[in-house]
Amino acid sequence: MSNTKFFKAIYIPDTPFQDEKLKPKKAKKYNFKLDESERLANTLFRFVYSLNGEQILCFYIVDDWKGPYRYLFVEYNELYDKFTAQFGVEGVQGGYWEFGMDTYLDDYSPEVVFEKLNNAVNSGYDEDTPSPICHIYGQGMWHGDAFIVGNRTALEEMRSAIDTALKYGEIRTTLFPSDDEGYDLFISCVNDGFNWDLVDMPYHDPNYFDIPKVPIKAFKRYKLRD
């Protein structure tokens, strides 16, 4: 596990890619140095950048050179916010979008990296696979029942996400209610000594409880907001 790194994917269709190098729109402002560059496959590149002696690893993968689907999987470390800020304002045209394709890597051979990242990129683009539709109904109050109602696609994605959380600690996956308004499901596998007083009880009946706060303290890799 010591060699395991966690990557978040950003969508950068408008970032120029020239001479096998990325050209972020705000590169001069942040002054990252490109230490290593390697083509791992026809549509996959590995880059290592540095700033003030610290390094950040990323992989650039292109679904189709003729299409707009170009993603950068960026190591989530102390440099992540500054590094991604080079690409413009998040969620704005000409900037970047963070996609829910979070991936852990512990084997960096080209074949394994390509397989895992390619699977992440293409996991939601199979026209023959139904959208992962899932409704989650929490407990209204003490001893109240909770319900998960989902189609097979959603439950399989949830199972895969739980397996990832059991192995690496935490993960998120994207699901949809029946109105197709997608949402992220965050899953954390806390240790047995976790202090449950750090998170609210999940009950949500407004006649008895305040709205529970986001369980920020249960997650380390995600900057959640209440």
PDB file of C-alpha atoms in Angstrom:
ATOM      1  CA  MET A   1       0.000   0.000   0.000  1.00  0.00           C
ATOM      2  CA  SER A   2       3.004   2.327   0.458  1.00  0.00           C
ATOM      3  CA  ASN A   3       3.241   2.764  -3.320  1.00  0.00           C
ATOM      4  CA  THR A   4      -0.466   3.467  -3.712  1.00  0.00           C
ATOM      5  CA  LYS A   5      -1.465   6.845  -5.118  1.00  0.00           C
ATOM      6  CA  PHE A   6      -4.926   8.359  -5.463  1.00  0.00           C
ATOM      7  CA  PHE A   7      -5.849  10.177  -8.684  1.00  0.00           C
ATOM      8  CA  LYS A   8      -8.681  12.523  -9.586  1.00  0.00           C
ATOM      9  CA  ALA A   9      -9.605  13.096 -13.218  1.00  0.00           C
ATOM     10  CA  ILE A  10     -10.125  16.521 -14.755  1.00  0.00           C
ATOM     11  CA  TYR A  11     -11.647  17.052 -18.185  1.00  0.00           C
ATOM     12  CA  ILE A  12      -9.493  19.432 -20.268  1.00  0.00           C
ATOM     13  CA  PRO A  13     -10.745  19.385 -23.889  1.00  0.00           C
ATOM     14  CA  ASP A  14      -9.522  22.929 -24.596  1.00  0.00           C
ATOM     15  CA  THR A  15      -5.971  22.603 -23.248  1.00  0.00           C
ATOM     16  CA  PRO A  16      -3.473  22.580 -26.138  1.00  0.00           C
ATOM     17  CA  PHE A  17      -1.278  19.496 -26.463  1.00  0.00           C
ATOM     18  CA  GLN A  18       1.793  20.254 -28.572  1.00  0.00           C
ATOM     19  CA  ASP A  19       4.997  18.261 -29.045  1.00  0.00           C
ATOM     20  CA  GLU A  20       3.597  15.723 -26.578  1.00  0.00           C
ATOM     21  CA  LYS A  21       3.357  18.380 -23.868  1.00  0.00           C
ATOM     22  CA  LEU A  22       0.374  20.041 -22.204  1.00  0.00           C
ATOM     23  CA  LYS A  23       0.090  23.823 -22.472  1.00  0.00           C
ATOM     24  CA  PRO A  24      -2.098  25.001 -19.542  1.00  0.00           C
ATOM     25  CA  LYS A  25      -3.494  28.511 -19.952  1.00  0.00           C
ATOM     26  CA  LYS A  26      -2.006  29.692 -16.620  1.00  0.00           C
ATOM     27  CA  ALA A  27       1.276  27.769 -16.706  1.00  0.00           C
ATOM     28  CA  LYS A  28       3.438  30.891 -16.281  1.00  0.00           C
ATOM     29  CA  LYS A  29       1.549  31.961 -13.162  1.00  0.00           C
ATOM     30  CA  TYR A  30       2.164  28.704 -11.284  1.00  0.00           C
ATOM     31  CA  ASN A  31       5.576  27.854 -12.755  1.00  0.00           C
ATOM     32  CA  PHE A  32       5.489  24.058 -12.516  1.00  0.00           C
ATOM     33  CA  LYS A  33       8.530  22.319 -13.993  1.00  0.00           C
ATOM     34  CA  LEU A  34       8.109  19.248 -16.186  1.00  0.00           C
ATOM     35  CA  ASP A  35      10.597  16.705 -14.778  1.00  0.00           C
ATOM     36  CA  GLU A  36       9.569  13.576 -16.681  1.00  0.00           C
ATOM     37  CA  SER A  37       7.560  12.868 -19.812  1.00  0.00           C
ATOM     38  CA  GLU A  38       6.800   9.459 -21.294  1.00  0.00           C
ATOM     39  CA  ARG A  39       4.405   8.083 -23.904  1.00  0.00           C
ATOM     40  CA  LEU A  40       2.980   4.857 -22.479  1.00  0.00           C
ATOM     41  CA  ALA A  41       0.593   4.123 -25.351  1.00  0.00           C
ATOM     42  CA  ASN A  42      -0.779   5.868 -28.415  1.00  0.00           C
ATOM     43  CA  THR A  43      -3.360   7.705 -26.310  1.00  0.00           C
ATOM     44  CA  LEU A  44      -1.684   7.690 -22.880  1.00  0.00           C
ATOM     45  CA  PHE A  45       1.127   9.854 -21.510  1.00  0.00           C
ATOM     46  CA  ARG A  46       2.830   9.987 -18.126  1.00  0.00           C
ATOM     47  CA  PHE A  47       4.098  13.293 -16.711  1.00  0.00           C
ATOM     48  CA  VAL A  48       5.886  14.237 -13.499  1.00  0.00           C
ATOM     49  CA  TYR A  49       5.871  17.920 -12.546  1.00  0.00           C
ATOM     50  CA  SER A  50       7.559  19.660  -9.633  1.00  0.00           C
ATOM     51  CA  LEU A  51       7.212  22.865  -7.645  1.00  0.00           C
ATOM     52  CA  ASN A  52       9.511  23.944  -4.809  1.00  0.00           C
ATOM     53  CA  GLY A  53      11.032  20.490  -4.526  1.00  0.00           C
ATOM     54  CA  GLU A  54       7.702  18.625  -4.384  1.00  0.00           C
ATOM     55  CA  GLN A  55       6.486  16.390  -7.217  1.00  0.00           C
ATOM     56  CA  ILE A  56       3.094  15.479  -8.633  1.00  0.00           C
ATOM     57  CA  LEU A  57       2.378  12.600 -11.016  1.00  0.00           C
ATOM     58  CA  CYS A  58      -0.297  12.669 -13.697  1.00  0.00           C
ATOM     59  CA  PHE A  59      -1.508  10.693 -16.696  1.00  0.00           C
ATOM     60  CA  TYR A  60      -3.015  12.258 -19.812  1.00  0.00           C
ATOM     61  CA  ILE A  61      -5.410   9.962 -21.645  1.00  0.00           C
ATOM     62  CA  VAL A  62      -7.306  10.662 -24.851  1.00  0.00           C
ATOM     63  CA  ASP A  63     -10.376   8.664 -25.785  1.00  0.00           C
ATOM     64  CA  ASP A  64     -10.058   9.629 -29.464  1.00  0.00           C
ATOM     65  CA  TRP A  65      -7.608  12.132 -30.969  1.00  0.00           C
ATOM     66  CA  LYS A  66     -10.398  13.383 -33.256  1.00  0.00           C
ATOM     67  CA  GLY A  67     -12.820  13.906 -30.380  1.00  0.00           C
ATOM     68  CA  PRO A  68     -13.020  16.214 -27.343  1.00  0.00           C
ATOM     69  CA  TYR A  69     -12.700  13.564 -24.631  1.00  0.00           C
ATOM     70  CA  ARG A  70      -9.334  14.312 -23.047  1.00  0.00           C
ATOM     71  CA  TYR A  71      -8.673  13.707 -19.375  1.00  0.00           C
ATOM     72  CA  LEU A  72      -5.821  14.305 -16.985  1.00  0.00           C
ATOM     73  CA  PHE A  73      -5.621  11.965 -13.997  1.00  0.00           C
ATOM     74  CA  VAL A  74      -3.804  13.996 -11.344  1.00  0.00           C
ATOM     75  CA  GLU A  75      -2.221  12.627  -8.182  1.00  0.00           C
ATOM     76  CA  TYR A  76      -4.105  13.992  -5.192  1.00  0.00           C
ATOM     77  CA  ASN A  77      -1.420  15.457  -2.950  1.00  0.00           C
ATOM     78  CA  GLU A  78      -0.436  18.846  -1.511  1.00  0.00           C
ATOM     79  CA  LEU A  79       0.165  20.274  -4.993  1.00  0.00           C
ATOM     80  CA  TYR A  80      -3.190  19.226  -6.458  1.00  0.00           C
ATOM     81  CA  ASP A  81      -5.060  22.521  -6.064  1.00  0.00           C
ATOM     82  CA  LYS A  82      -2.268  24.664  -7.494  1.00  0.00           C
ATOM     83  CA  PHE A  83      -1.540  22.231 -10.292  1.00  0.00           C
ATOM     84  CA  THR A  84      -5.140  21.979 -11.489  1.00  0.00           C
ATOM     85  CA  ALA A  85      -5.588  25.759 -11.170  1.00  0.00           C
ATOM     86  CA  GLN A  86      -3.231  26.136 -14.160  1.00  0.00           C
ATOM     87  CA  PHE A  87      -6.008  24.881 -16.404  1.00  0.00           C
ATOM     88  CA  GLY A  88      -8.364  27.766 -15.653  1.00  0.00           C
ATOM     89  CA  VAL A  89     -11.471  28.190 -13.566  1.00  0.00           C
ATOM     90  CA  GLU A  90     -13.148  24.941 -12.565  1.00  0.00           C
ATOM     91  CA  GLY A  91     -16.411  24.287 -14.378  1.00  0.00           C
ATOM     92  CA  VAL A  92     -16.031  27.234 -16.766  1.00  0.00           C
ATOM     93  CA  GLN A  93     -15.681  26.874 -20.529  1.00  0.00           C
ATOM     94  CA  GLY A  94     -11.998  26.973 -21.369  1.00  0.00           C
ATOM     95  CA  GLY A  95     -11.160  25.759 -17.867  1.00  0.00           C
ATOM     96  CA  TYR A  96     -11.648  22.277 -16.495  1.00  0.00           C
ATOM     97  CA  TRP A  97     -14.236  19.995 -14.933  1.00  0.00           C
ATOM     98  CA  GLU A  98     -13.436  17.457 -12.227  1.00  0.00           C
ATOM     99  CA  PHE A  99     -15.022  14.155 -13.211  1.00  0.00           C
ATOM    100  CA  GLY A 100     -16.037  11.416 -10.783  1.00  0.00           C
ATOM    101  CA  MET A 101     -13.515   8.902 -12.112  1.00  0.00           C
ATOM    102  CA  ASP A 102     -11.363   8.681  -8.989  1.00  0.00           C
ATOM    103  CA  THR A 103      -8.776   5.924  -9.303  1.00  0.00           C
ATOM    104  CA  TYR A 104      -6.174   4.285  -7.090  1.00  0.00           C
ATOM    105  CA  LEU A 105      -2.962   3.007  -8.657  1.00  0.00           C
ATOM    106  CA  ASP A 106      -0.411   0.726  -7.028  1.00  0.00           C
ATOM    107  CA  ASP A 107       0.983  -0.864 -10.208  1.00  0.00           C
ATOM    108  CA  TYR A 108       2.518   1.616 -12.653  1.00  0.00           C
ATOM    109  CA  SER A 109       3.324  -0.704 -15.532  1.00  0.00           C
ATOM    110  CA  PRO A 110       2.011   0.805 -18.798  1.00  0.00           C
ATOM    111  CA  GLU A 111      -0.396  -2.070 -19.392  1.00  0.00           C
ATOM    112  CA  VAL A 112      -2.031  -1.827 -15.967  1.00  0.00           C
ATOM    113  CA  VAL A 113      -2.214   1.977 -15.991  1.00  0.00           C
ATOM    114  CA  PHE A 114      -3.801   1.998 -19.443  1.00  0.00           C
ATOM    115  CA  GLU A 115      -6.333  -0.674 -18.494  1.00  0.00           C
ATOM    116  CA  LYS A 116      -7.427   1.021 -15.264  1.00  0.00           C
ATOM    117  CA  LEU A 117      -7.629   4.545 -16.662  1.00  0.00           C
ATOM    118  CA  ASN A 118      -9.276   3.439 -19.887  1.00  0.00           C
ATOM    119  CA  ASN A 119     -11.865   1.512 -17.868  1.00  0.00           C
ATOM    120  CA  ALA A 120     -12.504   4.598 -15.734  1.00  0.00           C
ATOM    121  CA  VAL A 121     -12.959   6.819 -18.787  1.00  0.00           C
ATOM    122  CA  ASN A 122     -15.256   4.411 -20.599  1.00  0.00           C
ATOM    123  CA  SER A 123     -17.244   3.093 -17.644  1.00  0.00           C
ATOM    124  CA  GLY A 124     -20.213   5.345 -18.393  1.00  0.00           C
ATOM    125  CA  TYR A 125     -20.218   5.325 -22.181  1.00  0.00           C
ATOM    126  CA  ASP A 126     -21.582   1.906 -23.088  1.00  0.00           C
ATOM    127  CA  GLU A 127     -24.843   2.554 -24.921  1.00  0.00           C
ATOM    128  CA  ASP A 128     -26.046  -0.949 -24.081  1.00  0.00           C
ATOM    129  CA  THR A 129     -25.654  -0.433 -20.322  1.00  0.00           C
ATOM    130  CA  PRO A 130     -28.515   1.302 -18.478  1.00  0.00           C
ATOM    131  CA  SER A 131     -27.733   4.361 -16.362  1.00  0.00           C
ATOM    132  CA  PRO A 132     -27.037   3.512 -12.701  1.00  0.00           C
ATOM    133  CA  ILE A 133     -30.337   4.572 -11.120  1.00  0.00           C
ATOM    134  CA  CYS A 134     -30.436   4.430  -7.342  1.00  0.00           C
ATOM    135  CA  HIS A 135     -32.612   5.969  -4.622  1.00  0.00           C
ATOM    136  CA  ILE A 136     -31.215   6.018  -1.082  1.00  0.00           C
ATOM    137  CA  TYR A 137     -33.704   6.621   1.715  1.00  0.00           C
ATOM    138  CA  GLY A 138     -32.128   7.206   5.118  1.00  0.00           C
ATOM    139  CA  GLN A 139     -33.534   6.743   8.606  1.00  0.00           C
ATOM    140  CA  GLY A 140     -36.046   9.335   9.684  1.00  0.00           C
ATOM    141  CA  MET A 141     -35.447   8.625  13.369  1.00  0.00           C
ATOM    142  CA  TRP A 142     -34.274   5.987  15.861  1.00  0.00           C
ATOM    143  CA  HIS A 143     -34.984   2.414  14.753  1.00  0.00           C
ATOM    144  CA  GLY A 144     -36.395   3.701  11.469  1.00  0.00           C
ATOM    145  CA  ASP A 145     -35.824   1.569   8.411  1.00  0.00           C
ATOM    146  CA  ALA A 146     -33.458   2.596   5.620  1.00  0.00           C
ATOM    147  CA  PHE A 147     -33.837   1.616   1.986  1.00  0.00           C
ATOM    148  CA  ILE A 148     -31.666   1.318  -1.112  1.00  0.00           C
ATOM    149  CA  VAL A 149     -33.601   0.904  -4.347  1.00  0.00           C
ATOM    150  CA  GLY A 150     -31.484   0.606  -7.462  1.00  0.00           C
ATOM    151  CA  ASN A 151     -31.196  -1.123 -10.788  1.00  0.00           C
ATOM    152  CA  ARG A 152     -28.545  -3.765 -11.358  1.00  0.00           C
ATOM    153  CA  THR A 153     -26.080  -1.297 -12.897  1.00  0.00           C
ATOM    154  CA  ALA A 154     -26.256   0.967  -9.848  1.00  0.00           C
ATOM    155  CA  LEU A 155     -25.961  -1.844  -7.319  1.00  0.00           C
ATOM    156  CA  GLU A 156     -22.971  -3.320  -9.138  1.00  0.00           C
ATOM    157  CA  GLU A 157     -21.294   0.099  -9.185  1.00  0.00           C
ATOM    158  CA  MET A 158     -22.035   0.493  -5.490  1.00  0.00           C
ATOM    159  CA  ARG A 159     -20.588  -2.961  -4.796  1.00  0.00           C
ATOM    160  CA  SER A 160     -17.439  -2.083  -6.738  1.00  0.00           C
ATOM    161  CA  ALA A 161     -17.137   1.206  -4.846  1.00  0.00           C
ATOM    162  CA  ILE A 162     -17.522  -0.575  -1.500  1.00  0.00           C
ATOM    163  CA  ASP A 163     -14.797  -3.053  -2.503  1.00  0.00           C
ATOM    164  CA  THR A 164     -12.526  -0.102  -3.327  1.00  0.00           C
ATOM    165  CA  ALA A 165     -13.285   1.573   0.010  1.00  0.00           C
ATOM    166  CA  LEU A 166     -12.539  -1.667   1.854  1.00  0.00           C
ATOM    167  CA  LYS A 167      -9.157  -1.880   0.118  1.00  0.00           C
ATOM    168  CA  TYR A 168      -8.092   1.773   0.053  1.00  0.00           C
ATOM    169  CA  GLY A 169     -10.223   3.537   2.672  1.00  0.00           C
ATOM    170  CA  GLU A 170     -12.594   5.745   0.703  1.00  0.00           C
ATOM    171  CA  ILE A 171     -14.017   6.442  -2.743  1.00  0.00           C
ATOM    172  CA  ARG A 172     -16.900   8.118  -4.527  1.00  0.00           C
ATOM    173  CA  THR A 173     -19.090   6.903  -7.347  1.00  0.00           C
ATOM    174  CA  THR A 174     -21.710   8.662  -9.457  1.00  0.00           C
ATOM    175  CA  LEU A 175     -25.310   7.460  -9.473  1.00  0.00           C
ATOM    176  CA  PHE A 176     -28.632   8.869 -10.682  1.00  0.00           C
ATOM    177  CA  PRO A 177     -32.118   9.132  -9.217  1.00  0.00           C
ATOM    178  CA  SER A 178     -34.951   8.429 -11.628  1.00  0.00           C
ATOM    179  CA  ASP A 179     -35.067  12.097 -12.717  1.00  0.00           C
ATOM    180  CA  ASP A 180     -31.497  11.724 -14.111  1.00  0.00           C
ATOM    181  CA  GLU A 181     -30.068  14.425 -11.827  1.00  0.00           C
ATOM    182  CA  GLY A 182     -26.757  12.740 -11.017  1.00  0.00           C
ATOM    183  CA  TYR A 183     -25.184  12.743  -7.565  1.00  0.00           C
ATOM    184  CA  ASP A 184     -21.954  11.524  -5.983  1.00  0.00           C
ATOM    185  CA  LEU A 185     -22.077   8.792  -3.371  1.00  0.00           C
ATOM    186  CA  PHE A 186     -19.089   9.016  -0.994  1.00  0.00           C
ATOM    187  CA  ILE A 187     -18.085   5.863   0.890  1.00  0.00           C
ATOM    188  CA  SER A 188     -15.607   5.736   3.771  1.00  0.00           C
ATOM    189  CA  CYS A 189     -14.314   2.645   5.549  1.00  0.00           C
ATOM    190  CA  VAL A 190     -13.301   3.983   8.962  1.00  0.00           C
ATOM    191  CA  ASN A 191     -11.226   2.001  11.426  1.00  0.00           C
ATOM    192  CA  ASP A 192     -12.713   0.385  14.514  1.00  0.00           C
ATOM    193  CA  GLY A 193     -11.317   3.147  16.705  1.00  0.00           C
ATOM    194  CA  PHE A 194     -13.061   5.937  14.798  1.00  0.00           C
ATOM    195  CA  ASN A 195     -14.616   8.563  17.072  1.00  0.00           C
ATOM    196  CA  TRP A 196     -18.259   8.586  16.003  1.00  0.00           C
ATOM    197  CA  ASP A 197     -18.821  11.788  17.975  1.00  0.00           C
ATOM    198  CA  LEU A 198     -17.038  13.560  15.091  1.00  0.00           C
ATOM    199  CA  VAL A 199     -20.036  12.994  12.794  1.00  0.00           C
ATOM    200  CA  ASP A 200     -23.741  13.689  13.247  1.00  0.00           C
ATOM    201  CA  MET A 201     -26.316  10.991  13.659  1.00  0.00           C
ATOM    202  CA  PRO A 202     -27.974  10.358  10.266  1.00  0.00           C
ATOM    203  CA  TYR A 203     -31.603  10.875  11.328  1.00  0.00           C
ATOM    204  CA  HIS A 204     -33.461  13.487   9.301  1.00  0.00           C
ATOM    205  CA  ASP A 205     -37.061  13.714  10.527  1.00  0.00           C
ATOM    206  CA  PRO A 206     -37.448  17.530  10.888  1.00  0.00           C
ATOM    207  CA  ASN A 207     -39.935  17.098  13.722  1.00  0.00           C
ATOM    208  CA  TYR A 208     -37.208  15.685  15.946  1.00  0.00           C
ATOM    209  CA  PHE A 209     -33.806  16.499  14.448  1.00  0.00           C
ATOM    210  CA  ASP A 210     -31.826  19.235  12.775  1.00  0.00           C
ATOM    211  CA  ILE A 211     -30.572  18.467   9.280  1.00  0.00           C
ATOM    212  CA  PRO A 212     -27.435  16.321   9.760  1.00  0.00           C
ATOM    213  CA  LYS A 213     -24.158  17.874   8.702  1.00  0.00           C
ATOM    214  CA  VAL A 214     -21.910  16.364   6.058  1.00  0.00           C
ATOM    215  CA  PRO A 215     -19.613  13.782   7.770  1.00  0.00           C
ATOM    216  CA  ILE A 216     -16.449  15.681   6.845  1.00  0.00           C
ATOM    217  CA  LYS A 217     -14.304  14.043   9.533  1.00  0.00           C
ATOM    218  CA  ALA A 218     -14.911  10.582   8.065  1.00  0.00           C
ATOM    219  CA  PHE A 219     -13.032  11.485   4.872  1.00  0.00           C
ATOM    220  CA  LYS A 220      -9.389  12.387   4.301  1.00  0.00           C
ATOM    221  CA  ARG A 221      -9.065  12.429   0.511  1.00  0.00           C
ATOM    222  CA  TYR A 222     -12.109  14.578  -0.220  1.00  0.00           C
ATOM    223  CA  LYS A 223     -12.518  18.228   0.693  1.00  0.00           C
ATOM    224  CA  LEU A 224     -16.171  18.055   1.606  1.00  0.00           C
ATOM    225  CA  ARG A 225     -18.208  21.090   2.568  1.00  0.00           C
ATOM    226  CA  ASP A 226     -21.144  21.217   4.935  1.00  0.00           C
TER     227      ASP A 226
END
